[in-house]
PDB file of C-alpha atoms and ligand atoms in Angstrom:
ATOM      1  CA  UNK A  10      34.484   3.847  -5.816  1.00  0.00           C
ATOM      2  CA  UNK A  11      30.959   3.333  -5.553  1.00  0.00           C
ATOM      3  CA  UNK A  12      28.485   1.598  -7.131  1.00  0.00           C
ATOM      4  CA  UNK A  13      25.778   2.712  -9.143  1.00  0.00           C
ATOM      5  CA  UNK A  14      22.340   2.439  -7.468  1.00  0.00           C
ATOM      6  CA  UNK A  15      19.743   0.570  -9.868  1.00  0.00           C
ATOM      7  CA  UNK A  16      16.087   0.183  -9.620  1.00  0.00           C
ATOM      8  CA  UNK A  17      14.895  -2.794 -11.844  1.00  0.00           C
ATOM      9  CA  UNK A  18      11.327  -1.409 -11.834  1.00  0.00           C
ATOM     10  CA  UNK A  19      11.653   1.809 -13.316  1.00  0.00           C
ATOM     11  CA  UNK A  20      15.474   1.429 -14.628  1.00  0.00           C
ATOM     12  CA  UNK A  21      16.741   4.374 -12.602  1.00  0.00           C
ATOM     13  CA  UNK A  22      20.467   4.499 -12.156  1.00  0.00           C
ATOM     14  CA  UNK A  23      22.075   6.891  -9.858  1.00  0.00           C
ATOM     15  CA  UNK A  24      24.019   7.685  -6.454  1.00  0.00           C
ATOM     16  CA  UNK A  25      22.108   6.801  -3.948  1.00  0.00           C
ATOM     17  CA  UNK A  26      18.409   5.394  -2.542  1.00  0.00           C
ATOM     18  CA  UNK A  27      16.504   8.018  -0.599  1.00  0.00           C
ATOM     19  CA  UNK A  28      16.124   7.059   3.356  1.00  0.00           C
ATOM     20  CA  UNK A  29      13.083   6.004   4.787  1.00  0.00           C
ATOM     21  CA  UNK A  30      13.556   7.203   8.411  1.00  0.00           C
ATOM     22  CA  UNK A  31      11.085   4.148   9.592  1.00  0.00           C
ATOM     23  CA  UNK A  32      11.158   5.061  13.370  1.00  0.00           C
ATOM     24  CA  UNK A  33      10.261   1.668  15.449  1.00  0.00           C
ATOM     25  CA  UNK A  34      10.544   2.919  19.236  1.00  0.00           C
ATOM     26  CA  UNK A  35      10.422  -0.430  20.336  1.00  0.00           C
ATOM     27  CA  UNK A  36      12.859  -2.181  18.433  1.00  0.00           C
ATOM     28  CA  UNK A  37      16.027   0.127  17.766  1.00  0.00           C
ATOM     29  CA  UNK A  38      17.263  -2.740  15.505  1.00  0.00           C
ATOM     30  CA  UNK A  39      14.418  -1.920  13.127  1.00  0.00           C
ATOM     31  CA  UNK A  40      15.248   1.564  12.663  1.00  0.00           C
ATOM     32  CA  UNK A  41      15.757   2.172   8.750  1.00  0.00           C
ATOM     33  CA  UNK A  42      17.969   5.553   8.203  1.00  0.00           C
ATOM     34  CA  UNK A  43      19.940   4.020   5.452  1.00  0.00           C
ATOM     35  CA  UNK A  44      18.909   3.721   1.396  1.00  0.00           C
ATOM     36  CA  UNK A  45      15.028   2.491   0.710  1.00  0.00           C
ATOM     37  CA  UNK A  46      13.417   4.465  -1.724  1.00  0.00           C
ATOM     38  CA  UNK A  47      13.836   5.163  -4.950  1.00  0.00           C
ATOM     39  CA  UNK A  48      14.033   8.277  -6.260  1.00  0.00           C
ATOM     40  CA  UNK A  49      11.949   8.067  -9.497  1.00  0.00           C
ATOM     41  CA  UNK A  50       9.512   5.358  -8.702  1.00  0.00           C
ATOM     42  CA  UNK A  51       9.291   5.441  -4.747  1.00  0.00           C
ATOM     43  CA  UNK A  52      10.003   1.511  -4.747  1.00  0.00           C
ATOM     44  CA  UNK A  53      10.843   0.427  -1.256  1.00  0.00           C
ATOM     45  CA  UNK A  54      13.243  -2.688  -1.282  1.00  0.00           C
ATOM     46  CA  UNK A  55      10.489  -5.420  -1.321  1.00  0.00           C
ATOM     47  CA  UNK A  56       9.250  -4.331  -4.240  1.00  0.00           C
ATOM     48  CA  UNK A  57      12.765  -4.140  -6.037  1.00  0.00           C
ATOM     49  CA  UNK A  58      13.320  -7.819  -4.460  1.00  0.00           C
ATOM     50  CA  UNK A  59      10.130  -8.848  -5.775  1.00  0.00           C
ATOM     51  CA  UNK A  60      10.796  -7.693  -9.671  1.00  0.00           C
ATOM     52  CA  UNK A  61      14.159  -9.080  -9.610  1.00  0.00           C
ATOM     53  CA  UNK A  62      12.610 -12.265  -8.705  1.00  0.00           C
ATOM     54  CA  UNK A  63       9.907 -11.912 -11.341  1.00  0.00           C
ATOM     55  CA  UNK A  64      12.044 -11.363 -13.917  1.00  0.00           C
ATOM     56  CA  UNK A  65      14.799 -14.034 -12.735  1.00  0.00           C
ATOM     57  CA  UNK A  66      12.021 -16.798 -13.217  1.00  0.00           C
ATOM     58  CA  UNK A  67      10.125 -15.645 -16.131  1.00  0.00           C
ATOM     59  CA  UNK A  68       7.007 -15.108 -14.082  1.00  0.00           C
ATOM     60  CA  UNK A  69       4.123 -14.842 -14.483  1.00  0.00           C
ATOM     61  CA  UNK A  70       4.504 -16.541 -18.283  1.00  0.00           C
ATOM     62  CA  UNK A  71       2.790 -14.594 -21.030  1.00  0.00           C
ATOM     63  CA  UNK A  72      -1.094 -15.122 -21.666  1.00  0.00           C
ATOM     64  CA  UNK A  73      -2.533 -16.489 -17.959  1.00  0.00           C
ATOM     65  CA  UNK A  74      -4.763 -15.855 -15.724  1.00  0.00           C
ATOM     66  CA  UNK A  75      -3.597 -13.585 -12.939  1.00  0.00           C
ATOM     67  CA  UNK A  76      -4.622 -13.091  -9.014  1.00  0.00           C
ATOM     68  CA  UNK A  77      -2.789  -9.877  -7.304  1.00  0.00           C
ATOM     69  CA  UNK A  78      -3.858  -9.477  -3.851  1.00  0.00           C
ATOM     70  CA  UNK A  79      -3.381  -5.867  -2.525  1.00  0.00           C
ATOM     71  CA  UNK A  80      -2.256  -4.779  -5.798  1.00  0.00           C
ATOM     72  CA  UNK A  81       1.116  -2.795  -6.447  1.00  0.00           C
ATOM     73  CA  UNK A  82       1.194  -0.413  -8.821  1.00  0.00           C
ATOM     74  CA  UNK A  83       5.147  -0.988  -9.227  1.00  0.00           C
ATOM     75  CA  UNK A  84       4.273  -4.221 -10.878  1.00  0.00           C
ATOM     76  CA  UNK A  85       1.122  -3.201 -12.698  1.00  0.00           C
ATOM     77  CA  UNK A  86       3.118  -2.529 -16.188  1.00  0.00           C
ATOM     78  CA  UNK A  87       5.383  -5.487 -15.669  1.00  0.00           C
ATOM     79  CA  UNK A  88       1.973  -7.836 -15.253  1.00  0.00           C
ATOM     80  CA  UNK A  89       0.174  -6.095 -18.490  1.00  0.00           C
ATOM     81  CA  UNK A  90       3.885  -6.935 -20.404  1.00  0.00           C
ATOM     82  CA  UNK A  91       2.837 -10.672 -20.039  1.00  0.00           C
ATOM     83  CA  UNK A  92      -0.493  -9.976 -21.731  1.00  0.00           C
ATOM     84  CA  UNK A  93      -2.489 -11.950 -19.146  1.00  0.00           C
ATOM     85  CA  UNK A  94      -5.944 -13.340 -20.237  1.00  0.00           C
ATOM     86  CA  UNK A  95      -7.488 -12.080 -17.310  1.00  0.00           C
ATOM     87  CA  UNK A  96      -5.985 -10.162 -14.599  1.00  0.00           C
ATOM     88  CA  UNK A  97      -7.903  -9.257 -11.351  1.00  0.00           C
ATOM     89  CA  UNK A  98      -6.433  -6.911  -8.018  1.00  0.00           C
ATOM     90  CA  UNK A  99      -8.307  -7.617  -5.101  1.00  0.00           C
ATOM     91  CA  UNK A 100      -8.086  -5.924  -1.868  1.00  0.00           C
ATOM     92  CA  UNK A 101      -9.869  -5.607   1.787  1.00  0.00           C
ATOM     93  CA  UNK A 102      -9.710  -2.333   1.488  1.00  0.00           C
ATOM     94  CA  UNK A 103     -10.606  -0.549  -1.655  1.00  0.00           C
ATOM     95  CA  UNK A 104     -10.344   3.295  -0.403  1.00  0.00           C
ATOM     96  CA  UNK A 105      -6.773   3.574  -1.583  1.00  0.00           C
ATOM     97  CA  UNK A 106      -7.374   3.050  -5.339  1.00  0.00           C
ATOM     98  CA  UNK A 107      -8.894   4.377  -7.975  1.00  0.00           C
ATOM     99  CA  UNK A 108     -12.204   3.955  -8.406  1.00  0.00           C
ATOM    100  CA  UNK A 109     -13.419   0.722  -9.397  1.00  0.00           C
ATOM    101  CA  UNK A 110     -10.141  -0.386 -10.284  1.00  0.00           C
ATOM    102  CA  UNK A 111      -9.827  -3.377  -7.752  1.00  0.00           C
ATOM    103  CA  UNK A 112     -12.223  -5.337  -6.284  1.00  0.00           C
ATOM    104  CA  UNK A 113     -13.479  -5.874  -2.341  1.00  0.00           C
ATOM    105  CA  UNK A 114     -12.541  -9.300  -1.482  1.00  0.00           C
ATOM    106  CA  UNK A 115     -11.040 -10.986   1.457  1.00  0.00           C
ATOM    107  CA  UNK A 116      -8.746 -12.948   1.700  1.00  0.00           C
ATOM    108  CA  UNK A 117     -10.043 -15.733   3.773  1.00  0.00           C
ATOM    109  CA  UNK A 118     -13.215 -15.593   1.338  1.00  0.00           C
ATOM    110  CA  UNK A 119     -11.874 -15.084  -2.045  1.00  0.00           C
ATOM    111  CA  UNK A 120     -15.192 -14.793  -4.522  1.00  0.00           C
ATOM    112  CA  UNK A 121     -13.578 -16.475  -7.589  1.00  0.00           C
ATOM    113  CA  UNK A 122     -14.483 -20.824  -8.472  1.00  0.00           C
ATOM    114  CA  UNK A 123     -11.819 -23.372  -7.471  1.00  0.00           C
ATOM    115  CA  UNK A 124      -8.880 -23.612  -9.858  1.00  0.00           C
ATOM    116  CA  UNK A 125      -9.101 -20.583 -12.009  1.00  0.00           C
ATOM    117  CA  UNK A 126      -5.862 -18.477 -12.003  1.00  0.00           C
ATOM    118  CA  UNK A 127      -2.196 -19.335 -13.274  1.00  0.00           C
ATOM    119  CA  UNK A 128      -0.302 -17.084 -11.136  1.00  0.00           C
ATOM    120  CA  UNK A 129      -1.279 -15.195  -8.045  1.00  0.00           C
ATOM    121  CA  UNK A 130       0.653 -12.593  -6.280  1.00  0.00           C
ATOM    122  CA  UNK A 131       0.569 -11.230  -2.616  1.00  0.00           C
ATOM    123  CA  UNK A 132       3.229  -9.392  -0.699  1.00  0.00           C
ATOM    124  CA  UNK A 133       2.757  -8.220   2.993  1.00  0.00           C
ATOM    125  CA  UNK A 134      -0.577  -9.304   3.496  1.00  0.00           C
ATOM    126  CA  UNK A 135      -0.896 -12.716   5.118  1.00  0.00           C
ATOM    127  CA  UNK A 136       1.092 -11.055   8.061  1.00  0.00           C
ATOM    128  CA  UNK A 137      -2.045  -8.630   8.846  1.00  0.00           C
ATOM    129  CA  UNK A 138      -4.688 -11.879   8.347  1.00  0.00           C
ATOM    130  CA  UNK A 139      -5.714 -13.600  11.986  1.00  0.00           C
ATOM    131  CA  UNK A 140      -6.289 -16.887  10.246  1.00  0.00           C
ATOM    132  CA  UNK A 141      -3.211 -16.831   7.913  1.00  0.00           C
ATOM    133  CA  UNK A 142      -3.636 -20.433   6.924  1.00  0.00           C
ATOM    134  CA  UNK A 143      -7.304 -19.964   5.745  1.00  0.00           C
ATOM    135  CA  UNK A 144      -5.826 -17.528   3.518  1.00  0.00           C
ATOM    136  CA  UNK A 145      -3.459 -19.946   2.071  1.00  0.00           C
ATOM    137  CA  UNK A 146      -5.846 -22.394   1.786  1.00  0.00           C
ATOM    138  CA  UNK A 147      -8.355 -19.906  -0.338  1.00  0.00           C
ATOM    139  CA  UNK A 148      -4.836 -19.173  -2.515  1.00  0.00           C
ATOM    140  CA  UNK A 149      -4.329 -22.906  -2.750  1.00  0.00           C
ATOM    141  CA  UNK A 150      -8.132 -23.294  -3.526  1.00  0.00           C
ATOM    142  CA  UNK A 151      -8.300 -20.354  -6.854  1.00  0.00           C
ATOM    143  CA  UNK A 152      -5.205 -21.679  -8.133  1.00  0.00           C
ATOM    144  CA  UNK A 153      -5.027 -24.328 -11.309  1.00  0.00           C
ATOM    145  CA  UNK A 154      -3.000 -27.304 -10.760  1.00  0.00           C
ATOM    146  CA  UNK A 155       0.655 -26.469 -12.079  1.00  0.00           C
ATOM    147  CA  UNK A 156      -0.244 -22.808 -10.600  1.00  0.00           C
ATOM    148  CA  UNK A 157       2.200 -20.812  -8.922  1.00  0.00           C
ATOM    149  CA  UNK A 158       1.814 -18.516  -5.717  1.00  0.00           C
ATOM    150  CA  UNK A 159       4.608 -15.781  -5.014  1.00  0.00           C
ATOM    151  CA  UNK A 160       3.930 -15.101  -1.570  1.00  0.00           C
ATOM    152  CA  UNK A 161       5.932 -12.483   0.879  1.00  0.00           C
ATOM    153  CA  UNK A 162       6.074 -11.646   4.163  1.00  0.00           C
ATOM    154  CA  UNK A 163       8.361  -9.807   6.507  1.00  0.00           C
ATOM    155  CA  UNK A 164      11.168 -12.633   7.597  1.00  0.00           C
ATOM    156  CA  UNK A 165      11.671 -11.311  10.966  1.00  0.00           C
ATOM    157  CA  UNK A 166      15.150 -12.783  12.427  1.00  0.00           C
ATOM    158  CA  UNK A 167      13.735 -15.281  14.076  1.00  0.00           C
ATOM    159  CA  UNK A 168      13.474 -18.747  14.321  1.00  0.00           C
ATOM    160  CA  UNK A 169       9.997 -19.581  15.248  1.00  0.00           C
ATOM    161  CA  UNK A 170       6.930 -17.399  14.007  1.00  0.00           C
ATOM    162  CA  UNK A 171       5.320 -15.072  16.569  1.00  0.00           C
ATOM    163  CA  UNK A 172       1.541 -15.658  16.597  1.00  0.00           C
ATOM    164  CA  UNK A 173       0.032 -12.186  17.851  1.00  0.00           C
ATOM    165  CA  UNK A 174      -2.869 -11.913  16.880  1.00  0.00           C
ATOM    166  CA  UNK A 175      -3.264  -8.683  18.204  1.00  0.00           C
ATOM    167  CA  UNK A 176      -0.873  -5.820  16.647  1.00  0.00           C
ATOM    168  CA  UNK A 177       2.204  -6.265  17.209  1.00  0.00           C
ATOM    169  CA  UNK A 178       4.299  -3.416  19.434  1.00  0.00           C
ATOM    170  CA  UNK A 179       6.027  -1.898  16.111  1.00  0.00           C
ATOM    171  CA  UNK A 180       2.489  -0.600  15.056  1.00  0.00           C
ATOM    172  CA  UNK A 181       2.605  -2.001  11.250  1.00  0.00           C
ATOM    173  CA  UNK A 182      -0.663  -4.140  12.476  1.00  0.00           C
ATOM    174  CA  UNK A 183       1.315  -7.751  12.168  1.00  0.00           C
ATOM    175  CA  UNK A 184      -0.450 -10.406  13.843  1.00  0.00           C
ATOM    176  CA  UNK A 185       1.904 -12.402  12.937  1.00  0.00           C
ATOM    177  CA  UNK A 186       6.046 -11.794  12.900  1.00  0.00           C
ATOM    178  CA  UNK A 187       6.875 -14.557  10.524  1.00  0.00           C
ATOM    179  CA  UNK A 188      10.063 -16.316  11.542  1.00  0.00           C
ATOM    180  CA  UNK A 189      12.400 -18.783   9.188  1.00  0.00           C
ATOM    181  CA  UNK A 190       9.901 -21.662   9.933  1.00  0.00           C
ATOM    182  CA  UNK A 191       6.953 -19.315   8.408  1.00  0.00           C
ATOM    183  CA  UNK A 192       7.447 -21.340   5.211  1.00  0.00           C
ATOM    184  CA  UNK A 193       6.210 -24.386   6.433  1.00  0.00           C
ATOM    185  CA  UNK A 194       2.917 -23.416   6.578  1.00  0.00           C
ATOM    186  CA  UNK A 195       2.961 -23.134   3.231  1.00  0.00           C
ATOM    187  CA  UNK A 196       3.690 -26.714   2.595  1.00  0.00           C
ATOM    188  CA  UNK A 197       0.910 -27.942   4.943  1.00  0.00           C
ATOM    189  CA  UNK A 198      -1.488 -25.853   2.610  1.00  0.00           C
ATOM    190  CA  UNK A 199      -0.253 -28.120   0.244  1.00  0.00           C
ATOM    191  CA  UNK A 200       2.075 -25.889  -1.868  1.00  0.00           C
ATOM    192  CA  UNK A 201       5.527 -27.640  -3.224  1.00  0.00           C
ATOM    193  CA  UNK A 202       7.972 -24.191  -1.998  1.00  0.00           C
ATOM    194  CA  UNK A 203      11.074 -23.224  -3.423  1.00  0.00           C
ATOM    195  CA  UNK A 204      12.289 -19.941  -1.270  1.00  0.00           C
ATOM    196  CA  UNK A 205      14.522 -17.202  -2.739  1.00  0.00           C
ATOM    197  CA  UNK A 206      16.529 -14.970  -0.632  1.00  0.00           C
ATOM    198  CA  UNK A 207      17.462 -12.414  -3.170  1.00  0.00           C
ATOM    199  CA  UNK A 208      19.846 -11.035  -1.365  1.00  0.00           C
ATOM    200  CA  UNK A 209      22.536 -13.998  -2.177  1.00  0.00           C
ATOM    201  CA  UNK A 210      21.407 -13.535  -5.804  1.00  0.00           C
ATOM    202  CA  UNK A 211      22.231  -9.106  -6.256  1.00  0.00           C
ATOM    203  CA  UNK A 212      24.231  -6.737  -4.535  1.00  0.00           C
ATOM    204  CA  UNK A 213      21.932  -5.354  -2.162  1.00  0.00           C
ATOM    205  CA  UNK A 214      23.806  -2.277  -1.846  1.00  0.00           C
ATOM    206  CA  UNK A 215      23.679  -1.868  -5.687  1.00  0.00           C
ATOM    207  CA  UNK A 216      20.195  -2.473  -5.402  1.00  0.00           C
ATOM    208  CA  UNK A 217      18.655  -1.092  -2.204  1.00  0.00           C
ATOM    209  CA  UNK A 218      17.658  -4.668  -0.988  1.00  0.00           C
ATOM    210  CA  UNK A 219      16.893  -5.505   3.213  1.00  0.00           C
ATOM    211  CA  UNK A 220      19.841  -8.571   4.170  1.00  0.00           C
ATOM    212  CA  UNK A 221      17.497 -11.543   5.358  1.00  0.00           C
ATOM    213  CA  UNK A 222      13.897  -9.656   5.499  1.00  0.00           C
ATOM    214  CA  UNK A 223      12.954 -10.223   2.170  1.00  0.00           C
ATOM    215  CA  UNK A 224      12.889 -14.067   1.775  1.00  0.00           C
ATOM    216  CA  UNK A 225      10.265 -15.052  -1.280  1.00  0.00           C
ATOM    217  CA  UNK A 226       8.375 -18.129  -1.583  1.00  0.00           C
ATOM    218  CA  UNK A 227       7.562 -19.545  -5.153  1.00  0.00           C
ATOM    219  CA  UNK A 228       4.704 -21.772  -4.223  1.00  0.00           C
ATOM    220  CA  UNK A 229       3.542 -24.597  -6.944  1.00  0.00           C
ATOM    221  CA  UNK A 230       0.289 -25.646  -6.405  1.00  0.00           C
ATOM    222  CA  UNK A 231       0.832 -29.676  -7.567  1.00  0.00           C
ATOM    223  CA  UNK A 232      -0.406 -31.572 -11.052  1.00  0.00           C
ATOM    224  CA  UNK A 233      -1.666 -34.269  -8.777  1.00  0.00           C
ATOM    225  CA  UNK A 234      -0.894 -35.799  -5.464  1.00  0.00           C
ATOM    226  CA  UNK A 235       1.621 -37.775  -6.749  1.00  0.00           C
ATOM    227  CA  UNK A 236       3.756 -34.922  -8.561  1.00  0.00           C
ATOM    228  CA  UNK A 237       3.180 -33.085  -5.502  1.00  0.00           C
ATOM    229  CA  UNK A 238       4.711 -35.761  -3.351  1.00  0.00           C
ATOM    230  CA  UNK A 239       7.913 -35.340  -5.738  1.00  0.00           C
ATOM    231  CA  UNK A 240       8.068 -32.209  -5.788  1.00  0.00           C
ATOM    232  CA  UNK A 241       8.501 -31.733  -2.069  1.00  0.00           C
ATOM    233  CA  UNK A 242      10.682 -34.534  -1.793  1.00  0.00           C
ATOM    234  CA  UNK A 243      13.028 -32.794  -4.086  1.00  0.00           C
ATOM    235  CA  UNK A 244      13.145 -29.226  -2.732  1.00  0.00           C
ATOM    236  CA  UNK A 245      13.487 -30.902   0.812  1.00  0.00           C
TER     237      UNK A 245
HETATM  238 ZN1   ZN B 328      12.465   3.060  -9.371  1.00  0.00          ZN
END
């Protein structure tokens, strides 16, 4: 028999995910024909990956201070549940919003002091950014000790990342094709990383979840050098 299809964002059960028809010329093994969207919502499978993470680890907690970079509106509602003190959407580009609803920043200049948010969010964004680790270092930099990044990117199946910087052949305008070593960077930001492949965790099927693309990175921005030091040693 088979399963129900559930979308943890907007709670819609059914038969199936609606297909995508992505159409990479260049890379046949790209091509996505199968379930992606949801029917209600229009959630694409890093977005569903993302919320069941977020709601896994109770994050953000209620009543902080939170950064989301290139803002979502799947996770809009689910942000506003945890009654955050402040909560500010940045973006490069500003055209595709509402008006004055999120505000021009980039990434590798964020306008906000050292050490002010809780929790900051970004999916499928440091992929597109030439200097990637000036990025991290500006996420590193807004972030309160005992802050925590979720960062995504596209895991592509390999092991080593592809530096580009140009657009990449597959015309999503990576200059970068993360690999599995992508998540070092991370750490040489400074960031103590815990990385969730939620695909271990739920049925993809059941859920309309990529196998191996969606890796997450919870990224703790340390107390102090020294807690940092342990905390690396013990996710290592
Ligand atoms: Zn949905």
């Amino acid at each position: 028999m088979q399963k129900e299809r559930i979308c943890p964002i907007c709670n819609w059960q059914g038969e199936k995910f609606l297909p995508n028809n992505l159409n990479f010329s260049h890379d046949e093994s790209r091509r996505v024909s199968g379930e992606c969207k949801c029917p209600i919502c229009d959630s694409r499978p890093r977005h569903r990956a993302a919320m069941l993470l977020l709601q896994r680890l109770n994050l953000p907690q209620s009543n902080r201070r939170i950064l989301h970079v290139a803002p979502e509106k799947f996770l809009f509602n689910y942000f506003n549940t945890k009654n955050p003190t402040d909560y500010q959407k940045i973006d490069k580009y500003i055209e595709q919003y509402p008006a004055n609803t999120v505000s021009q920043m980039d990434l590798i200049d964020i306008q906000f002091p050292d050490n002010t948010f809780n929790f900051a969010f970004c999916s499928h964004v440091l992929e597109h950014i030439p200097d990637d680790k000036k990025a991290m270092s500006e996420l590193f930099r807004v972030l309160a000790p005992k802050g925590i990044a979720v960062l995504m990117v596209p895991i592509y199946p390999i092991e080593k990342t592809a530096d580009l910087y140009e657009k990449g052949p597959d015309s999503m305008g990576h200059v970068h094709q993360p690999g599995l070593d992508y998540f070092q960077r991370y750490r040489e930001t400074g960031f103590a990383v815990d990385v969730y492949a939620l695909d271990k965790f739920y049925d993809p099927e059941q859920y309309g979840l990529r196998i191996g693309w969606d890796k997450i990175a919870v990224c703790y921005k340390p107390k102090n050098k020294v807690t940092g030091l342990f905390r690396r040693l013990r996710h290592y």
